[in-house]
Amino acid sequence: HHVQLQSEALKEWKQHIEPKKNDIESIKKDIVSHTLETLCRNPYNLDKMAVYQATAHAVRDRLLEDWNLTQEAIHQQNPKRCYYLSMEFLIGRALDNALHCLEVKDAYKQSVKDLGFSLEDLLEQERDAALGNGGLGRLAACYMDAAATLDYPTWGYGLRYQYGIFKQIINNEGYQTEVPDYWLNADGNPWEFPRSDIKYEVQFYGYVATKVNEKGESRMSWEGGDKVQAMAYDVPIPGYDTKGCGNIRLWSAKSLKTFDFASFNDGDYDRSVADQKNAENLTSVLYPNDNHNVGKELRLKQEYFFVSASLQDIIYRFKHTNAAWKEFPDKVAVQLNDTHPTLAIPELQRILVDIEGLEWDDAWDIVTRVFAFTNHTVLPEALECWSVPMMEKILPRHMQIVYDINLFFLQKFEKVFQNDRGLLNRVSIIEESNPQQVRMAYLAVVGSHTVNGVAALHSELIKTELFSEFIKYYGPEKFINITNGITPRRWLYQANPALRELITETLGSKKWVTHLDELKNLKKYAEDKSFQKKWIDVKLQNKTRLADWIKTHLDISVDPHALFDIQVKRIHEYKRQFMNILSVIYRYKNIQLLSAEERKELTPRVVIFGGKSAPGYYIAKMVIKLITTVAQVVNNDDSIDNLLKVVYIPDYNVSLAEIIVPASDISQHISTAGTEASGTSNMKFVLNGGLILGTVDGANIEIRDEIGEENIFMFGTLSDKVADIRHHQKYHGVPMDPNLQVVLHAIQAGEFGGFETASVFGPLINTLTYGGDYYLISADFEQYLDAHDKVDALFKDKTTWAKKSILCTAGMGFFSADRATREYADKIWNLKPFTIEKK
Ligand code: 9GP
């Protein structure tokens, strides 16, 4: 750290700085001065990007006032703080969100207009901060929004990837291709603050030696190896209706080695910059896998780099308060967002024992009172395991510590359960495979005081399946549920202005924005004809907005009066987009058979898909190819009277979700029961008055309980039956649903893209037959088609549909990220809000 200088004069002069004003004249002046001074552009040399940047800078100045106020308040009050460690933050765009949170959007709109521009145009200039894969990263962003809004002294820690999740392109053949997402382009990112004063060194490789410390005790010491520097970048997170402002601190890797002049002079140019490039590579790219662990060395290094820098920073701040180590758990709570930051557990133990000289048991007591762990998946392929030889090479001291943590844990375990080798093997942090593996989820359980799942069913499943053996030792209290939540600011207030206005006008205040339970007061209007009419009109506006987007970007015409049926999420076998497109083929073939009379009875449908596949996930990529191929055929078939359209929206991301989510009549959340831990887009759709077609899985179940089972279309095998069916299939083959059989034949017969393409789909179809239909598509198909029929029938009854749609929104109070964050604060972090002025 830099030498910190104090300046009384500066403190004094600070008093003379006027707070920024939010009237139109002041805003215009600020935008112009940022244009001229910050950007050095002039009135005859402008473009939308420049004006966006200038506007963003003006807003950021306002945010920074709150940011500074917040830091001062927390510094003075010195409360317990919470740190949310997450390898992913899927933030999306910042400008519109900040304008809403600061409640200055109208003033900015007018100011920008006066200067000759349209605010909506400028908002489109901003690149999404897409530092996450899907639900897990977006959840982290929602929780940061809630923590800021509720004035919790909470910071996020993450990595500043230079490339976020790739940009998806659907090529002319209908396949996904990937383009790097260089979001930190030459224009610069006005939403981050480089902190060149906040840097730490992070070590890799090397060896372990014994050393005698100041007290004359012998301690292990991690020596040698490579060092990389972590530099902080702060991203302010606006809160709503408060002067508090949150923060996400992202680490970027820099080389500690300077330019190698010797190689340069030898003419070896590549070599002269190799070290720099190598170090910086560490944080260059986000791994693009959702719910899938690949076990790459660079990823392990990212995880340690992240954890090491974050802990150094947390400890630096703690030491500034001159408190003793034993007070650390009273001042610091650390939440591990999935297993990705689990190395923080052995790392803190190492710091306390090797560097700070604490005894093992005292250190371990501190560690286990600081950390808590959120599990987000039970899928075996998603659970992180690191090979022991790789860990030994990159983190030799941590590997020893993990062995010791495991040894002491197993010793205690064995005292309770004697002579059960099998059981000890099953709970061991080390898996005795070849090579051995470190089971990160087990390490996280052993090193945390509380483990939580993310929806009721999921939290049960981790108790009865994933961590069932641990319950025997710890008892059930250590394992709790905190059902996920979403921020109503971005996902209703910002994304759905028409509904925002209708709700606010109807309820007579904006209280719902921070007290989402208030939405329950909409229930009494559910059968009110004139309210229903307004409600339907809002939905139509939002569908028209999406239809326009589809026309402009994809040149497909869709009728906003048709039923909009949407499934947008990462492409994964367990999410069963495959089942969806198979049912679309069934629908298409059915329409072909109908007479003109029968067709009049049919509800026109627009089936919309969106989502990225991991670049190396072959089957998921085939699913995309099948969807785009079916879309080609269906959309160009004039004989079906526009009764069906299929749209694949490329490059699904947060900003597109803001347009798509408010426009659904039906959204699909149809994972095989027991596989989707929670889902969070289900909450977003229902909050915006969309009905769900879903399985009895994840948070769908609690959504049903909150909004009423008559307001949701549910179907499919229940989670406790899945294992039996799989077992049965293994020995008796897959009983193929007859309607599904017809659909598969149609694909195989080349009805979609001809024979050549049909052969491409072979491996995809095989996932239903050879070795069993693991995700139960055949088993659920009939019920799925029935559910679709019910949807069709109900959509004709506009009044009943409107009533259900209203009751959907009205019942969603529970799913606010504010409720979820409060639960974390109360049940896990023992955290209280700090005191700061309201807006
Ligand atoms: O797959 C889950 C998803 O169901 C959940 O909503 C989200 C947030 O809790 O986490 C996802 N899990 C992962 O991405 C990997 O564990």
Short mmCIF file of N, CA, C and O and ligand atoms in Angstrom, two decimals, residues 88 133-140 143 289-292 337-340 374-379 382-383 453-455 458 484 574-575 675-683 698-699 824, ligand 1:
data_model
loop_
_atom_site.label_atom_id
_atom_site.label_comp_id
_atom_site.label_asym_id
_atom_site.label_seq_id
_atom_site.Cartn_x
_atom_site.Cartn_y
_atom_site.Cartn_z
N GLU A 88 -18.55 -14.65 -10.43
CA GLU A 88 -19.38 -14.09 -11.50
C GLU A 88 -20.30 -12.99 -10.98
O GLU A 88 -20.92 -13.14 -9.91
N ASN A 133 -22.14 -16.32 -16.32
CA ASN A 133 -22.71 -17.26 -17.29
C ASN A 133 -24.23 -17.21 -17.35
O ASN A 133 -24.81 -17.28 -18.43
N GLY A 134 -24.86 -17.16 -16.18
CA GLY A 134 -26.32 -17.26 -16.16
C GLY A 134 -26.86 -16.91 -14.78
O GLY A 134 -26.44 -15.91 -14.17
N GLY A 135 -27.74 -17.77 -14.28
CA GLY A 135 -28.46 -17.48 -13.03
C GLY A 135 -27.57 -17.17 -11.84
O GLY A 135 -27.88 -16.26 -11.07
N LEU A 136 -26.48 -17.90 -11.71
CA LEU A 136 -25.63 -17.71 -10.54
C LEU A 136 -25.02 -16.30 -10.51
O LEU A 136 -24.99 -15.63 -9.48
N GLY A 137 -24.55 -15.85 -11.67
CA GLY A 137 -23.94 -14.53 -11.75
C GLY A 137 -24.97 -13.41 -11.64
O GLY A 137 -24.73 -12.37 -11.03
N ARG A 138 -26.15 -13.63 -12.24
CA ARG A 138 -27.20 -12.61 -12.15
C ARG A 138 -27.73 -12.52 -10.73
O ARG A 138 -28.05 -11.44 -10.25
N LEU A 139 -27.79 -13.65 -10.03
CA LEU A 139 -28.23 -13.63 -8.63
C LEU A 139 -27.30 -12.74 -7.81
O LEU A 139 -27.76 -11.93 -7.00
N ALA A 140 -26.01 -12.90 -8.04
CA ALA A 140 -25.03 -12.09 -7.30
C ALA A 140 -25.29 -10.60 -7.56
O ALA A 140 -25.25 -9.78 -6.63
N TYR A 143 -28.37 -9.48 -5.66
CA TYR A 143 -28.12 -9.34 -4.22
C TYR A 143 -27.31 -8.08 -3.90
O TYR A 143 -27.51 -7.46 -2.86
N ASN A 289 -18.68 -21.89 -18.99
CA ASN A 289 -19.50 -23.06 -18.68
C ASN A 289 -20.50 -22.75 -17.57
O ASN A 289 -20.13 -22.23 -16.54
N ASP A 290 -21.74 -23.14 -17.83
CA ASP A 290 -22.78 -22.98 -16.84
C ASP A 290 -23.08 -24.38 -16.32
O ASP A 290 -23.31 -25.30 -17.10
N ASN A 291 -23.05 -24.55 -15.01
CA ASN A 291 -23.35 -25.86 -14.44
C ASN A 291 -22.49 -26.97 -15.05
O ASN A 291 -22.97 -28.07 -15.31
N HIS A 292 -21.22 -26.67 -15.27
CA HIS A 292 -20.32 -27.70 -15.79
C HIS A 292 -18.89 -27.36 -15.40
O HIS A 292 -18.44 -26.25 -15.61
N ASN A 337 -20.08 -17.86 -2.86
CA ASN A 337 -21.12 -18.07 -3.86
C ASN A 337 -20.75 -19.28 -4.71
O ASN A 337 -19.99 -19.19 -5.66
N ASP A 338 -21.26 -20.43 -4.32
CA ASP A 338 -20.90 -21.72 -4.90
C ASP A 338 -19.49 -22.10 -4.43
O ASP A 338 -18.89 -21.41 -3.62
N THR A 339 -18.96 -23.21 -4.95
CA THR A 339 -17.64 -23.66 -4.47
C THR A 339 -16.49 -22.87 -5.07
O THR A 339 -15.35 -23.02 -4.62
N HIS A 340 -16.75 -22.04 -6.08
CA HIS A 340 -15.65 -21.38 -6.79
C HIS A 340 -14.66 -20.64 -5.88
O HIS A 340 -13.47 -20.66 -6.16
N THR A 374 -23.03 -21.15 -0.13
CA THR A 374 -24.27 -21.37 -0.87
C THR A 374 -24.02 -22.41 -1.95
O THR A 374 -23.14 -22.24 -2.78
N ASN A 375 -24.79 -23.49 -1.88
CA ASN A 375 -24.72 -24.49 -2.94
C ASN A 375 -25.79 -24.16 -3.98
O ASN A 375 -26.93 -23.85 -3.62
N HIS A 376 -25.42 -24.22 -5.27
CA HIS A 376 -26.37 -23.84 -6.32
C HIS A 376 -26.70 -24.97 -7.28
O HIS A 376 -27.36 -24.73 -8.29
N THR A 377 -26.22 -26.16 -7.00
CA THR A 377 -26.51 -27.24 -7.95
C THR A 377 -26.27 -28.60 -7.32
O THR A 377 -25.42 -28.73 -6.44
N VAL A 378 -27.03 -29.59 -7.77
CA VAL A 378 -26.74 -30.97 -7.38
C VAL A 378 -26.25 -31.79 -8.57
O VAL A 378 -25.96 -32.97 -8.44
N LEU A 379 -26.15 -31.15 -9.74
CA LEU A 379 -25.72 -31.90 -10.92
C LEU A 379 -24.28 -32.38 -10.72
O LEU A 379 -23.39 -31.57 -10.48
N ALA A 382 -21.39 -30.69 -12.44
CA ALA A 382 -21.12 -29.29 -12.10
C ALA A 382 -20.28 -29.17 -10.82
O ALA A 382 -19.79 -28.08 -10.51
N LEU A 383 -20.15 -30.28 -10.08
CA LEU A 383 -19.46 -30.18 -8.79
C LEU A 383 -17.95 -30.11 -9.02
O LEU A 383 -17.37 -30.95 -9.71
N GLY A 453 -29.10 -23.97 0.52
CA GLY A 453 -29.58 -24.21 -0.83
C GLY A 453 -30.39 -23.01 -1.26
O GLY A 453 -30.63 -22.09 -0.48
N VAL A 454 -30.85 -23.00 -2.52
CA VAL A 454 -31.41 -21.78 -3.11
C VAL A 454 -32.91 -21.84 -3.41
O VAL A 454 -33.47 -20.91 -3.97
N ALA A 455 -33.56 -22.94 -3.06
CA ALA A 455 -35.02 -23.06 -3.11
C ALA A 455 -35.39 -24.24 -2.22
O ALA A 455 -34.53 -25.07 -1.91
N HIS A 458 -34.62 -27.84 -3.49
CA HIS A 458 -33.16 -27.99 -3.61
C HIS A 458 -32.50 -28.13 -2.24
O HIS A 458 -31.63 -28.97 -2.04
N ASN A 484 -34.01 -18.12 -3.51
CA ASN A 484 -33.50 -17.00 -4.31
C ASN A 484 -34.53 -15.87 -4.45
O ASN A 484 -35.74 -16.09 -4.30
N TYR A 574 -30.46 -30.69 -19.15
CA TYR A 574 -31.39 -30.80 -18.03
C TYR A 574 -32.52 -29.77 -18.09
O TYR A 574 -33.59 -29.96 -17.53
N LYS A 575 -32.30 -28.67 -18.83
CA LYS A 575 -33.35 -27.65 -18.96
C LYS A 575 -34.36 -28.01 -20.06
O LYS A 575 -35.40 -27.36 -20.19
N THR A 675 -33.51 -31.22 -10.92
CA THR A 675 -32.23 -30.79 -11.53
C THR A 675 -32.00 -29.28 -11.47
O THR A 675 -30.86 -28.84 -11.37
N GLU A 676 -33.05 -28.48 -11.56
CA GLU A 676 -32.87 -27.01 -11.53
C GLU A 676 -32.94 -26.56 -10.08
O GLU A 676 -34.02 -26.60 -9.47
N ALA A 677 -31.82 -26.12 -9.53
CA ALA A 677 -31.80 -25.80 -8.11
C ALA A 677 -32.89 -24.79 -7.75
O ALA A 677 -33.64 -24.98 -6.80
N SER A 678 -32.97 -23.73 -8.53
CA SER A 678 -34.00 -22.74 -8.26
C SER A 678 -34.61 -22.22 -9.56
O SER A 678 -35.78 -22.35 -9.84
N GLY A 679 -33.73 -21.62 -10.38
CA GLY A 679 -34.22 -20.82 -11.49
C GLY A 679 -34.54 -19.45 -10.92
O GLY A 679 -34.97 -19.32 -9.76
N THR A 680 -34.27 -18.42 -11.68
CA THR A 680 -34.61 -17.07 -11.22
C THR A 680 -35.37 -16.32 -12.31
O THR A 680 -36.12 -15.40 -12.01
N SER A 681 -35.22 -16.74 -13.56
CA SER A 681 -35.98 -16.06 -14.61
C SER A 681 -37.46 -16.40 -14.45
O SER A 681 -38.32 -15.59 -14.79
N ASN A 682 -37.76 -17.59 -13.90
CA ASN A 682 -39.17 -17.92 -13.63
C ASN A 682 -39.80 -16.79 -12.79
O ASN A 682 -40.91 -16.34 -13.06
N MET A 683 -39.05 -16.31 -11.79
CA MET A 683 -39.57 -15.23 -10.93
C MET A 683 -39.78 -13.94 -11.72
O MET A 683 -40.76 -13.22 -11.53
N GLY A 698 -37.39 -26.81 -8.52
CA GLY A 698 -36.79 -25.53 -8.12
C GLY A 698 -37.81 -24.58 -7.51
O GLY A 698 -38.73 -24.99 -6.80
N ALA A 699 -37.65 -23.31 -7.82
CA ALA A 699 -38.53 -22.30 -7.24
C ALA A 699 -39.92 -22.30 -7.88
O ALA A 699 -40.83 -21.65 -7.35
N TYR A 824 -30.36 -13.71 4.46
CA TYR A 824 -28.91 -13.96 4.60
C TYR A 824 -28.36 -13.18 5.79
O TYR A 824 -27.60 -13.70 6.61
O1 9GP B 1 -28.57 -23.96 -11.91
C1 9GP B 1 -28.71 -23.06 -10.84
C2 9GP B 1 -30.00 -22.27 -10.96
O2 9GP B 1 -31.10 -23.13 -10.84
C3 9GP B 1 -30.07 -21.21 -9.88
O3 9GP B 1 -31.19 -20.40 -10.05
C4 9GP B 1 -28.81 -20.35 -9.91
C5 9GP B 1 -28.80 -19.33 -8.81
O4 9GP B 1 -28.96 -19.93 -7.57
O5 9GP B 1 -27.64 -21.17 -9.77
C6 9GP B 1 -27.49 -22.13 -10.80
N1 9GP B 1 -26.30 -22.90 -10.53
C7 9GP B 1 -25.14 -22.71 -11.17
O6 9GP B 1 -24.99 -21.91 -12.05
C8 9GP B 1 -23.97 -23.57 -10.79
O7 9GP B 1 -24.02 -24.08 -9.54
#
